[in-house]
Coordinates of N, CA, C and O and ligand atoms in Angstrom, one line a residue:
M1404 N -28.1 8.8 29.7 CA -26.9 7.9 29.7 C -25.8 8.6 28.8 O -26.1 9.1 27.8
P1405 N -24.5 8.7 29.3 CA -23.5 9.3 28.5 C -23.2 8.5 27.3 O -23.3 7.3 27.3
K1406 N -22.9 9.2 26.2 CA -22.6 8.5 24.9 C -21.3 7.9 25.0 O -20.3 8.5 25.5
L1407 N -21.2 6.6 24.5 CA -19.9 6.0 24.5 C -19.2 6.2 23.1 O -19.5 5.6 22.1
T1408 N -18.4 7.2 23.1 CA -17.8 7.5 21.8 C -16.3 7.1 21.8 O -15.6 7.4 22.8
G1409 N -15.8 6.5 20.7 CA -14.4 6.1 20.7 C -13.6 7.3 20.4 O -14.1 8.3 19.9
V1410 N -12.3 7.1 20.7 CA -11.4 8.2 20.4 C -11.2 8.3 18.8 O -11.1 7.3 18.2
K1411 N -11.3 9.5 18.3 CA -11.2 9.7 16.9 C -9.8 9.3 16.3 O -8.8 9.7 16.9
K1412 N -9.8 8.5 15.3 CA -8.6 8.0 14.7 C -8.1 9.0 13.7 O -8.9 9.7 13.0
I1413 N -6.8 9.1 13.5 CA -6.2 9.9 12.5 C -6.4 9.2 11.1 O -6.1 8.1 11.0
N1414 N -6.9 10.0 10.2 CA -7.1 9.5 8.9 C -5.9 9.6 8.0 O -5.4 10.7 7.8
V1415 N -5.4 8.5 7.5 CA -4.2 8.4 6.7 C -4.5 8.0 5.3 O -5.3 7.1 5.0
A1416 N -3.8 8.7 4.4 CA -3.8 8.3 2.9 C -2.5 7.7 2.6 O -1.5 8.3 3.0
V1417 N -2.4 6.6 1.9 CA -1.1 6.1 1.5 C -1.0 6.2 0.0 O -2.0 5.8 -0.7
F1418 N 0.1 6.7 -0.5 CA 0.3 6.9 -1.9 C 1.3 5.8 -2.4 O 2.4 5.7 -1.8
I1419 N 0.9 5.1 -3.5 CA 1.7 4.0 -4.0 C 1.9 4.1 -5.5 O 1.1 4.8 -6.2
S1420 N 2.8 3.3 -6.0 CA 2.9 3.1 -7.5 C 3.1 1.7 -7.8 O 3.1 1.3 -9.0
G1421 N 3.4 0.8 -6.9 CA 3.8 -0.6 -7.2 C 3.2 -1.6 -6.3 O 2.0 -1.7 -6.1
N1422 N 4.1 -2.4 -5.7 CA 3.7 -3.6 -5.0 C 2.9 -3.4 -3.8 O 2.0 -4.2 -3.4
G1423 N 3.2 -2.3 -3.1 CA 2.4 -1.9 -1.9 C 2.7 -2.8 -0.7 O 1.8 -2.9 0.2
S1424 N 3.9 -3.4 -0.5 CA 4.1 -4.2 0.7 C 4.1 -3.3 1.9 O 3.7 -3.7 3.0
N1425 N 4.6 -2.1 1.8 CA 4.6 -1.2 2.9 C 3.1 -0.8 3.2 O 2.8 -0.7 4.4
L1426 N 2.4 -0.6 2.2 CA 0.9 -0.3 2.4 C 0.3 -1.4 3.2 O -0.4 -1.1 4.2
K1427 N 0.5 -2.6 2.7 CA -0.2 -3.8 3.4 C 0.2 -3.8 4.8 O -0.6 -4.1 5.7
N1428 N 1.5 -3.6 5.1 CA 2.0 -3.6 6.4 C 1.4 -2.5 7.3 O 1.0 -2.8 8.4
L1429 N 1.2 -1.4 6.7 CA 0.6 -0.3 7.5 C -0.9 -0.6 7.8 O -1.4 -0.3 8.8
I1430 N -1.5 -1.2 6.8 CA -2.9 -1.5 7.0 C -3.0 -2.5 8.2 O -3.8 -2.3 9.1
N1431 N -2.2 -3.6 8.1 CA -2.3 -4.5 9.2 C -2.0 -3.9 10.6 O -2.7 -4.2 11.5
Y1432 N -1.1 -3.0 10.6 CA -0.8 -2.3 11.8 C -1.9 -1.4 12.3 O -2.3 -1.4 13.5
S1433 N -2.6 -0.8 11.3 CA -3.7 0.1 11.7 C -4.9 -0.7 12.2 O -5.8 -0.2 12.9
L1434 N -5.0 -2.0 11.9 CA -6.1 -2.9 12.4 C -5.8 -3.4 13.8 O -6.7 -4.1 14.3
K1435 N -4.7 -3.2 14.3 CA -4.4 -3.7 15.6 C -5.2 -2.9 16.7 O -5.5 -1.8 16.5
K1436 N -5.4 -3.6 17.8 CA -6.1 -3.0 18.9 C -5.3 -1.8 19.3 O -4.1 -1.8 19.3
N1437 N -6.0 -0.7 19.7 CA -5.4 0.5 20.2 C -4.7 1.3 19.1 O -4.0 2.3 19.5
S1438 N -4.8 0.9 17.9 CA -4.1 1.7 16.8 C -4.8 3.1 16.8 O -6.0 3.3 17.0
K1439 N -3.9 4.1 16.6 CA -4.4 5.5 16.6 C -4.8 6.0 15.2 O -5.1 7.2 15.0
F1440 N -4.6 5.2 14.2 CA -4.9 5.7 12.8 C -5.7 4.6 12.0 O -5.7 3.5 12.3
K1441 N -6.2 5.2 10.9 CA -7.0 4.4 10.0 C -6.5 4.7 8.6 O -6.4 5.9 8.3
I1442 N -6.3 3.7 7.8 CA -6.0 4.0 6.4 C -7.3 4.2 5.7 O -8.1 3.3 5.5
S1443 N -7.6 5.4 5.3 CA -8.9 5.8 4.7 C -8.9 5.9 3.2 O -10.0 6.0 2.6
L1444 N -7.7 6.0 2.6 CA -7.6 6.3 1.2 C -6.3 5.7 0.6 O -5.2 5.9 1.3
I1445 N -6.3 5.1 -0.5 CA -5.1 4.7 -1.2 C -5.1 5.5 -2.6 O -6.1 5.4 -3.3
I1446 N -4.0 6.1 -2.8 CA -3.8 6.9 -4.1 C -2.7 6.2 -4.9 O -1.7 5.8 -4.3
S1447 N -3.0 5.9 -6.2 CA -2.0 5.4 -7.0 C -1.9 6.1 -8.3 O -3.0 6.5 -8.9
N1448 N -0.7 6.3 -8.9 CA -0.6 6.9 -10.2 C -0.6 5.8 -11.3 O -0.6 6.1 -12.5
K1449 N -0.6 4.6 -10.8 CA -0.7 3.4 -11.8 C -1.9 2.6 -11.6 O -2.2 2.1 -10.5
S1450 N -2.7 2.4 -12.7 CA -3.9 1.6 -12.6 C -3.6 0.2 -12.3 O -4.5 -0.5 -11.7
Y1451 N -2.4 -0.3 -12.7 CA -2.1 -1.7 -12.5 C -1.2 -2.0 -11.3 O -0.6 -3.1 -11.1
A1452 N -1.1 -1.0 -10.4 CA -0.2 -1.2 -9.2 C -0.8 -2.4 -8.4 O -1.9 -2.4 -8.1
K1453 N 0.1 -3.3 -8.1 CA -0.3 -4.5 -7.4 C -0.9 -4.1 -6.0 O -1.9 -4.7 -5.5
G1454 N -0.4 -3.1 -5.4 CA -0.8 -2.6 -4.1 C -2.3 -2.3 -4.1 O -2.9 -2.3 -3.0
L1455 N -2.9 -1.9 -5.3 CA -4.3 -1.6 -5.3 C -5.2 -2.7 -4.9 O -6.3 -2.5 -4.4
D1456 N -4.7 -3.9 -5.0 CA -5.5 -5.1 -4.6 C -5.9 -5.0 -3.1 O -6.9 -5.5 -2.7
Y1457 N -5.1 -4.3 -2.3 CA -5.4 -4.2 -0.9 C -6.6 -3.3 -0.6 O -7.2 -3.4 0.4
A1458 N -6.9 -2.4 -1.6 CA -8.1 -1.6 -1.4 C -9.3 -2.5 -1.3 O -10.1 -2.3 -0.5
K1459 N -9.4 -3.4 -2.3 CA -10.5 -4.3 -2.3 C -10.5 -5.2 -1.1 O -11.5 -5.4 -0.4
K1460 N -9.3 -5.8 -0.9 CA -9.2 -6.8 0.2 C -9.6 -6.2 1.6 O -10.3 -6.9 2.4
F1461 N -9.2 -5.0 1.8 CA -9.5 -4.4 3.1 C -10.6 -3.3 3.1 O -10.8 -2.6 4.0
K1462 N -11.3 -3.2 1.9 CA -12.4 -2.3 1.8 C -12.0 -0.9 2.1 O -12.6 -0.2 2.9
I1463 N -10.9 -0.4 1.4 CA -10.4 0.9 1.6 C -10.7 1.7 0.3 O -10.5 1.1 -0.8
K1464 N -11.1 2.9 0.3 CA -11.3 3.7 -0.9 C -10.0 3.9 -1.6 O -9.0 4.1 -1.0
K1465 N -10.1 3.9 -2.9 CA -8.9 4.1 -3.7 C -9.2 5.1 -4.8 O -10.3 5.2 -5.3
K1466 N -8.1 5.7 -5.3 CA -8.2 6.6 -6.4 C -7.0 6.5 -7.3 O -5.8 6.6 -6.8
I1467 N -7.2 6.2 -8.6 CA -6.1 6.1 -9.5 C -6.0 7.5 -10.2 O -7.0 8.0 -10.7
I1468 N -4.8 8.1 -10.1 CA -4.7 9.4 -10.6 C -4.0 9.4 -12.0 O -2.9 8.8 -12.1
N1469 N -4.6 10.1 -12.9 CA -4.0 10.3 -14.2 C -3.0 11.4 -14.1 O -3.3 12.6 -13.8
Y1470 N -1.7 11.1 -14.4 CA -0.7 12.1 -14.2 C -0.2 12.7 -15.4 O 1.0 13.2 -15.5
L1471 N -1.0 12.8 -16.5 CA -0.6 13.4 -17.7 C -0.3 14.9 -17.5 O 0.6 15.5 -18.1
N1472 N -1.0 15.5 -16.6 CA -0.8 16.9 -16.3 C -0.8 17.0 -14.7 O -1.8 16.7 -14.1
I1473 N 0.3 17.4 -14.2 CA 0.6 17.4 -12.8 C -0.4 18.3 -12.0 O -0.9 17.9 -10.9
K1474 N -0.8 19.4 -12.6 CA -1.7 20.3 -11.9 C -3.0 19.7 -11.7 O -3.6 19.7 -10.6
N1475 N -3.5 19.1 -12.8 CA -4.8 18.4 -12.7 C -4.8 17.2 -11.8 O -5.7 16.9 -11.0
A1476 N -3.6 16.5 -11.9 CA -3.4 15.3 -11.0 C -3.5 15.7 -9.5 O -4.3 15.1 -8.8
E1477 N -2.8 16.7 -9.2 CA -2.8 17.2 -7.8 C -4.1 17.7 -7.3 O -4.5 17.6 -6.2
K1478 N -4.8 18.4 -8.3 CA -6.2 18.9 -8.0 C -7.1 17.7 -7.6 O -7.8 17.7 -6.6
D1479 N -7.0 16.6 -8.4 CA -7.8 15.4 -8.1 C -7.4 14.8 -6.8 O -8.3 14.4 -6.0
I1480 N -6.1 14.8 -6.5 CA -5.7 14.2 -5.2 C -6.3 15.1 -4.1 O -6.9 14.5 -3.1
I1481 N -6.2 16.4 -4.2 CA -6.6 17.3 -3.1 C -8.1 17.1 -2.9 O -8.6 17.0 -1.7
T1482 N -8.9 16.9 -4.0 CA -10.3 16.7 -3.8 C -10.6 15.5 -3.0 O -11.4 15.5 -2.1
K1483 N -9.9 14.4 -3.2 CA -10.1 13.2 -2.5 C -9.6 13.3 -1.0 O -10.2 12.8 -0.1
L1484 N -8.5 14.0 -0.9 CA -8.0 14.2 0.5 C -9.0 14.9 1.4 O -9.2 14.6 2.5
K1485 N -9.7 15.9 0.7 CA -10.7 16.7 1.5 C -11.9 15.8 1.7 O -12.4 15.8 2.9
K1486 N -12.3 15.1 0.7 CA -13.5 14.2 0.8 C -13.4 13.2 2.0 O -14.3 13.0 2.7
Y1487 N -12.2 12.7 2.1 CA -12.0 11.6 3.2 C -11.3 12.2 4.4 O -10.9 11.5 5.3
K1488 N -11.3 13.5 4.5 CA -10.8 14.2 5.7 C -9.4 13.7 6.1 O -9.2 13.3 7.3
I1489 N -8.5 13.6 5.2 CA -7.2 13.0 5.5 C -6.3 14.0 6.3 O -6.2 15.2 6.0
D1490 N -5.7 13.4 7.4 CA -4.9 14.2 8.3 C -3.4 14.0 7.9 O -2.6 14.9 8.2
L1491 N -3.1 12.9 7.4 CA -1.6 12.6 7.1 C -1.5 11.8 5.9 O -2.3 10.9 5.6
I1492 N -0.4 12.1 5.1 CA -0.1 11.3 3.9 C 1.2 10.5 4.1 O 2.2 11.1 4.5
C1493 N 1.1 9.2 3.8 CA 2.3 8.4 3.9 C 2.6 8.0 2.4 O 1.8 7.3 1.8
L1494 N 3.8 8.4 2.0 CA 4.2 7.9 0.7 C 4.9 6.6 0.9 O 5.8 6.4 1.8
A1495 N 4.6 5.6 0.0 CA 5.2 4.3 0.2 C 5.4 3.7 -1.2 O 4.6 3.0 -1.8
G1496 N 6.6 4.1 -1.8 CA 6.9 3.6 -3.1 C 6.1 4.4 -4.2 O 5.8 3.9 -5.2
F1497 N 5.8 5.6 -3.9 CA 5.1 6.5 -4.8 C 6.2 7.2 -5.7 O 7.0 7.9 -5.2
M1498 N 6.1 6.9 -7.0 CA 7.2 7.3 -7.9 C 7.0 8.6 -8.6 O 7.6 8.9 -9.6
K1499 N 6.1 9.5 -8.0 CA 5.9 10.8 -8.6 C 6.4 11.8 -7.6 O 6.3 11.6 -6.4
I1500 N 6.9 13.0 -8.1 CA 7.4 14.0 -7.2 C 6.2 15.0 -7.1 O 5.6 15.5 -8.0
L1501 N 5.9 15.3 -5.8 CA 4.9 16.3 -5.5 C 5.4 17.7 -5.7 O 6.5 18.0 -5.4
S1502 N 4.5 18.6 -6.1 CA 4.9 20.0 -6.4 C 5.1 20.7 -5.1 O 4.6 20.3 -4.0
I1503 N 5.9 21.8 -5.2 CA 6.2 22.6 -4.0 C 4.9 23.1 -3.4 O 4.8 23.1 -2.2
N1504 N 4.0 23.5 -4.2 CA 2.7 24.0 -3.7 C 1.9 23.0 -2.9 O 1.4 23.2 -1.9
F1505 N 1.9 21.8 -3.5 CA 1.2 20.7 -2.8 C 1.9 20.4 -1.4 O 1.2 20.3 -0.4
I1506 N 3.2 20.4 -1.4 CA 3.9 20.1 -0.2 C 3.6 21.2 0.9 O 3.4 20.9 2.0
K1507 N 3.6 22.4 0.4 CA 3.4 23.6 1.3 C 2.0 23.5 1.9 O 1.8 23.8 3.1
N1508 N 1.0 23.1 1.1 CA -0.3 22.9 1.5 C -0.5 21.9 2.7 O -1.3 22.0 3.5
F1509 N 0.4 20.9 2.6 CA 0.3 19.8 3.6 C 1.6 19.8 4.5 O 2.1 18.8 4.9
N1510 N 2.1 21.0 4.8 CA 3.4 21.1 5.5 C 3.4 20.3 6.8 O 2.5 20.4 7.6
G1511 N 4.4 19.4 6.9 CA 4.5 18.6 8.1 C 3.5 17.5 8.2 O 3.5 16.8 9.2
K1512 N 2.8 17.3 7.1 CA 1.8 16.2 7.1 C 2.0 15.2 6.0 O 1.1 14.4 5.7
I1513 N 3.2 15.2 5.4 CA 3.6 14.1 4.5 C 4.9 13.5 4.9 O 5.9 14.2 5.2
I1514 N 4.8 12.1 5.0 CA 6.1 11.4 5.3 C 6.3 10.4 4.2 O 5.4 10.0 3.5
N1515 N 7.6 9.9 4.1 CA 8.0 9.0 3.1 C 9.0 8.0 3.6 O 9.7 8.3 4.6
I1516 N 9.0 6.8 3.0 CA 10.0 5.9 3.3 C 11.0 5.7 2.2 O 10.5 5.6 1.0
H1517 N 12.3 5.8 2.5 CA 13.3 5.8 1.4 C 14.3 4.7 1.7 O 14.8 4.6 2.9
P1518 N 14.7 3.9 0.7 CA 15.6 2.8 1.0 C 17.1 3.1 1.0 O 17.8 2.6 0.2
S1519 N 17.4 4.0 1.8 CA 18.9 4.3 2.1 C 19.0 5.0 3.4 O 18.0 5.4 4.0
L1520 N 20.3 5.1 3.8 CA 20.5 5.9 5.0 C 20.7 7.3 4.6 O 21.8 7.8 4.4
L1521 N 19.6 8.0 4.5 CA 19.7 9.5 4.1 C 20.6 10.2 5.2 O 20.6 9.8 6.3
P1522 N 21.3 11.2 4.8 CA 21.3 11.9 3.5 C 22.0 11.2 2.4 O 22.1 11.8 1.3
K1523 N 22.5 10.0 2.6 CA 23.2 9.3 1.5 C 22.2 8.7 0.6 O 21.2 8.2 1.0
Y1524 N 22.6 8.7 -0.7 CA 21.8 8.0 -1.7 C 20.3 8.4 -1.8 O 19.4 7.6 -1.6
K1525 N 20.2 9.7 -2.1 CA 18.8 10.1 -2.4 C 18.5 9.6 -3.8 O 19.4 9.2 -4.6
G1526 N 17.2 9.6 -4.2 CA 16.8 9.2 -5.6 C 16.8 7.7 -5.7 O 16.5 7.0 -4.8
L1527 N 17.1 7.2 -7.0 CA 16.8 5.8 -7.3 C 18.1 4.9 -7.2 O 19.2 5.5 -6.9
N1528 N 17.9 3.6 -7.4 CA 19.0 2.6 -7.3 C 19.9 2.8 -6.1 O 21.1 2.6 -6.2
T1529 N 19.3 3.0 -5.0 CA 20.1 3.3 -3.8 C 21.0 2.1 -3.4 O 22.2 2.3 -3.1
H1530 N 20.5 0.9 -3.5 CA 21.3 -0.2 -3.0 C 22.5 -0.5 -3.9 O 23.6 -0.8 -3.4
Q1531 N 22.2 -0.4 -5.2 CA 23.4 -0.7 -6.1 C 24.4 0.4 -5.9 O 25.6 0.1 -5.9
R1532 N 24.0 1.6 -5.7 CA 25.0 2.7 -5.5 C 25.8 2.5 -4.2 O 27.0 2.7 -4.2
A1533 N 25.1 2.0 -3.2 CA 25.8 1.7 -1.9 C 26.8 0.6 -2.1 O 27.9 0.7 -1.6
I1534 N 26.4 -0.5 -2.8 CA 27.3 -1.6 -3.0 C 28.5 -1.1 -3.9 O 29.7 -1.4 -3.5
D1535 N 28.2 -0.4 -5.0 CA 29.3 0.1 -5.8 C 30.3 0.9 -5.1 O 31.5 0.9 -5.3
N1536 N 29.8 1.7 -4.1 CA 30.7 2.5 -3.3 C 31.3 1.8 -2.1 O 31.9 2.5 -1.2
K1537 N 31.1 0.5 -2.1 CA 31.7 -0.3 -1.0 C 31.3 0.2 0.4 O 32.2 0.2 1.3
E1538 N 30.1 0.6 0.5 CA 29.6 0.9 1.9 C 29.5 -0.3 2.7 O 29.2 -1.4 2.2
K1539 N 29.6 -0.1 4.0 CA 29.4 -1.3 4.9 C 27.9 -1.5 5.2 O 27.5 -2.6 5.5
Y1540 N 27.2 -0.4 5.2 CA 25.8 -0.5 5.5 C 24.9 0.2 4.4 O 25.3 1.2 3.8
S1541 N 23.7 -0.4 4.2 CA 22.6 0.3 3.6 C 21.6 0.5 4.6 O 21.9 0.4 5.8
G1542 N 20.3 0.7 4.2 CA 19.3 0.8 5.2 C 18.1 1.5 4.7 O 17.9 1.6 3.5
C1543 N 17.3 2.0 5.7 CA 16.1 2.7 5.3 C 15.8 3.9 6.2 O 16.3 3.9 7.4
T1544 N 15.1 4.9 5.7 CA 14.8 6.1 6.4 C 13.4 6.5 6.3 O 12.9 6.5 5.1
V1545 N 12.7 6.9 7.3 CA 11.4 7.5 7.2 C 11.6 9.0 7.5 O 12.3 9.3 8.5
H1546 N 11.1 9.8 6.6 CA 11.4 11.3 6.8 C 10.2 12.1 6.4 O 9.3 11.7 5.6
Y1547 N 10.2 13.3 6.9 CA 9.1 14.3 6.4 C 9.5 14.7 5.0 O 10.7 14.7 4.6
V1548 N 8.5 15.0 4.2 CA 8.7 15.4 2.8 C 8.7 16.9 2.8 O 7.8 17.6 3.3
N1549 N 9.8 17.5 2.2 CA 9.9 18.9 2.0 C 10.1 19.1 0.5 O 10.1 18.1 -0.3
S1550 N 10.4 20.3 0.1 CA 10.4 20.6 -1.4 C 11.7 20.0 -2.1 O 11.7 20.0 -3.3
K1551 N 12.6 19.6 -1.3 CA 13.8 19.0 -2.0 C 13.7 17.4 -1.9 O 13.4 16.9 -0.8
L1552 N 14.1 16.8 -2.9 CA 13.9 15.3 -3.0 C 14.7 14.6 -1.9 O 15.9 14.8 -1.7
D1553 N 13.9 13.8 -1.1 CA 14.5 12.9 0.0 C 15.4 13.7 1.0 O 16.4 13.2 1.4
S1554 N 14.9 14.9 1.3 CA 15.8 15.8 2.1 C 15.1 16.3 3.4 O 15.7 17.0 4.1
G1555 N 13.9 15.9 3.6 CA 13.2 16.5 4.8 C 13.7 15.9 6.1 O 14.4 14.9 6.1
R1556 N 13.2 16.4 7.2 CA 13.7 16.0 8.5 C 13.5 14.5 8.7 O 12.5 13.9 8.4
I1557 N 14.6 13.9 9.2 CA 14.5 12.4 9.4 C 13.7 12.1 10.7 O 14.0 12.7 11.7
I1558 N 12.9 11.1 10.6 CA 12.1 10.6 11.7 C 12.7 9.4 12.4 O 13.0 9.4 13.6
L1559 N 13.0 8.4 11.6 CA 13.7 7.2 12.1 C 14.5 6.6 10.9 O 14.1 6.7 9.8
Q1560 N 15.6 5.9 11.3 CA 16.4 5.2 10.4 C 16.8 3.8 10.9 O 16.8 3.6 12.1
K1561 N 17.0 2.8 10.0 CA 17.5 1.5 10.4 C 18.6 1.1 9.4 O 18.5 1.1 8.2
K1562 N 19.8 0.7 10.1 CA 20.9 0.3 9.3 C 20.7 -1.2 8.9 O 20.2 -2.0 9.7
V1563 N 21.2 -1.6 7.7 CA 21.3 -3.0 7.3 C 22.7 -3.3 6.8 O 23.1 -2.5 5.9
K1564 N 23.3 -4.3 7.3 CA 24.7 -4.6 6.9 C 24.7 -5.1 5.5 O 23.9 -5.9 5.1
I1565 N 25.7 -4.6 4.7 CA 25.9 -5.1 3.3 C 26.8 -6.3 3.4 O 27.9 -6.2 4.0
L1566 N 26.3 -7.4 2.9 CA 27.1 -8.7 3.0 C 28.0 -8.8 1.7 O 27.7 -8.3 0.7
K1567 N 29.1 -9.6 1.8 CA 29.9 -9.8 0.7 C 29.2 -10.4 -0.5 O 29.5 -9.9 -1.7
A1568 N 28.3 -11.3 -0.3 CA 27.6 -11.9 -1.4 C 26.4 -11.1 -1.9 O 25.6 -11.6 -2.8
D1569 N 26.2 -9.9 -1.4 CA 25.0 -9.1 -1.8 C 25.0 -8.7 -3.2 O 26.1 -8.3 -3.7
N1570 N 23.8 -8.7 -3.8 CA 23.6 -7.9 -5.0 C 22.4 -7.0 -4.6 O 21.9 -7.1 -3.5
S1571 N 22.0 -6.1 -5.5 CA 21.1 -5.1 -5.0 C 19.7 -5.7 -4.7 O 19.0 -5.3 -3.8
N1572 N 19.4 -6.8 -5.4 CA 18.1 -7.5 -5.1 C 18.1 -8.1 -3.7 O 17.1 -8.0 -3.0
K1573 N 19.2 -8.8 -3.4 CA 19.2 -9.5 -2.1 C 19.2 -8.4 -1.0 O 18.5 -8.6 0.0
L1574 N 19.9 -7.4 -1.2 CA 20.0 -6.3 -0.2 C 18.6 -5.7 -0.1 O 18.2 -5.4 1.1
A1575 N 18.0 -5.4 -1.2 CA 16.7 -4.7 -1.2 C 15.7 -5.5 -0.4 O 14.9 -5.0 0.4
K1576 N 15.7 -6.9 -0.5 CA 14.8 -7.7 0.2 C 15.0 -7.6 1.7 O 14.0 -7.5 2.5
R1577 N 16.3 -7.6 2.1 CA 16.5 -7.5 3.6 C 16.2 -6.1 4.1 O 15.6 -6.0 5.2
V1578 N 16.4 -5.1 3.3 CA 16.0 -3.8 3.7 C 14.5 -3.6 3.8 O 14.0 -3.0 4.8
L1579 N 13.8 -4.2 2.9 CA 12.4 -4.1 2.9 C 11.8 -4.7 4.1 O 10.8 -4.1 4.7
K1580 N 12.4 -5.8 4.6 CA 11.9 -6.4 5.9 C 12.0 -5.3 7.0 O 11.1 -5.2 7.9
Q1581 N 13.1 -4.6 7.0 CA 13.3 -3.6 8.0 C 12.4 -2.4 7.8 O 11.9 -1.8 8.8
E1582 N 12.1 -2.1 6.5 CA 11.1 -1.0 6.3 C 9.8 -1.3 6.9 O 9.1 -0.4 7.5
H1583 N 9.4 -2.6 6.9 CA 8.1 -3.0 7.4 C 8.1 -2.8 9.0 O 7.0 -2.7 9.6
L1584 N 9.2 -2.9 9.6 CA 9.3 -2.6 11.0 C 9.4 -1.1 11.3 O 8.8 -0.6 12.3
L1585 N 10.1 -0.4 10.4 CA 10.4 1.0 10.7 C 9.2 1.9 10.4 O 9.0 2.8 11.2
Y1586 N 8.5 1.7 9.4 CA 7.4 2.6 9.0 C 6.4 2.8 10.1 O 6.0 3.9 10.5
P1587 N 5.8 1.7 10.6 CA 4.8 1.8 11.7 C 5.4 2.5 12.9 O 4.7 3.3 13.5
K1588 N 6.6 2.2 13.2 CA 7.3 2.9 14.4 C 7.4 4.4 14.2 O 7.1 5.2 15.1
A1589 N 7.8 4.8 13.0 CA 7.9 6.2 12.6 C 6.6 6.9 12.7 O 6.4 8.0 13.2
L1590 N 5.6 6.2 12.1 CA 4.2 6.7 12.1 C 3.7 7.0 13.5 O 3.1 8.1 13.8
K1591 N 4.0 6.1 14.4 CA 3.6 6.2 15.8 C 4.2 7.5 16.3 O 3.5 8.3 17.0
K1592 N 5.4 7.7 16.0 CA 6.1 8.9 16.5 C 5.5 10.2 16.0 O 5.3 11.2 16.7
V1593 N 5.2 10.1 14.7 CA 4.6 11.3 14.0 C 3.2 11.6 14.6 O 2.9 12.8 14.8
L1594 N 2.4 10.6 14.8 CA 1.1 10.8 15.3 C 1.0 11.5 16.7 O 0.1 12.3 16.9
I1595 N 2.0 11.3 17.5 CA 2.1 11.9 18.8 C 2.2 13.4 18.6 O 1.6 14.2 19.3
N1596 N 2.9 13.8 17.6 CA 3.1 15.3 17.3 C 2.1 15.9 16.4 O 2.2 17.1 16.1
L1597 N 1.2 15.2 15.9 CA 0.3 15.7 14.9 C -0.8 16.7 15.6 O -1.3 16.4 16.6
Ligands
GRF203 C1 10.4 0.5 -0.9 O1 11.7 0.0 -0.9 C2 10.4 2.0 -0.5 O2 11.4 2.3 0.4 C3 10.6 2.7 -1.8 O3 9.9 2.0 -2.7 C4 9.7 0.6 -2.2 C5 8.3 0.3 -2.2 O4 8.0 -1.0 -1.9 N1 10.3 4.1 -1.7 P1 6.5 -1.5 -1.7 O5 5.7 -1.0 -2.9 O6 6.0 -0.9 -0.4 O7 6.6 -3.0 -1.6

C-alpha cells in the first residue's frame, strides 16, 4: 500500500518582545485547513512578553533569549533554529536588532512587519511622526530584513487614512487591524518563493 504522507509544511519561527497580537494571528492562520506553514518556535527577548502565553495555549516551543551579550544571544537563537529545523523567521514586534552576520546567515529568510508606509518612518514612534508631519496616510509594511534597519525589499503594504481626531494610539489600533490582514497575505507570497 502506498504511504499516505502529507505535504511537508514550512517551519516558521516568530520573534516577539511584547503583546504578540501578530503572533496570535499568524498562529490562527497556520491552523487553517490547507495552510502551508507551521509555527514551530517562538523566540522572545523578554521573559514577561505577553505573547509568550500563546506558546502554552497552542503548545508551541518557546525560548527566552538573554540579550546581555548579542553574540551569545544569537548563538542561542541559532541553536534553537537548527533544532526545530526552521525555514523562515517572522519578526513581529521584536525590539532587538539582528547582527549583519545573523542576517547574512538567513539571507532572504527573515521578514518583518513595520507600522509605517516604508520607506517613510523607519524606526520607532512611526504614527506620531506621521501625524506630526501632517501625512494623509499611515499604514503598515511587510518586508524582507536586510542589514539596514527597516530597509529590505517590500513584500506588501497597506495604507490607513489618518483622521482629524487621530492620536498615535487610535491610529496604531487601526493600523494593527490591518497588520493582522497583511502579515498572513505577505507570508503566503513569501512561501511561494521559498
Ligand atoms: C506592531 O505594530 C508591529 O508592526 C511592530 O510592533 C507591533 C507589535 O505588535 N513591529 P504585537 O506584539 O504583534 O501586538
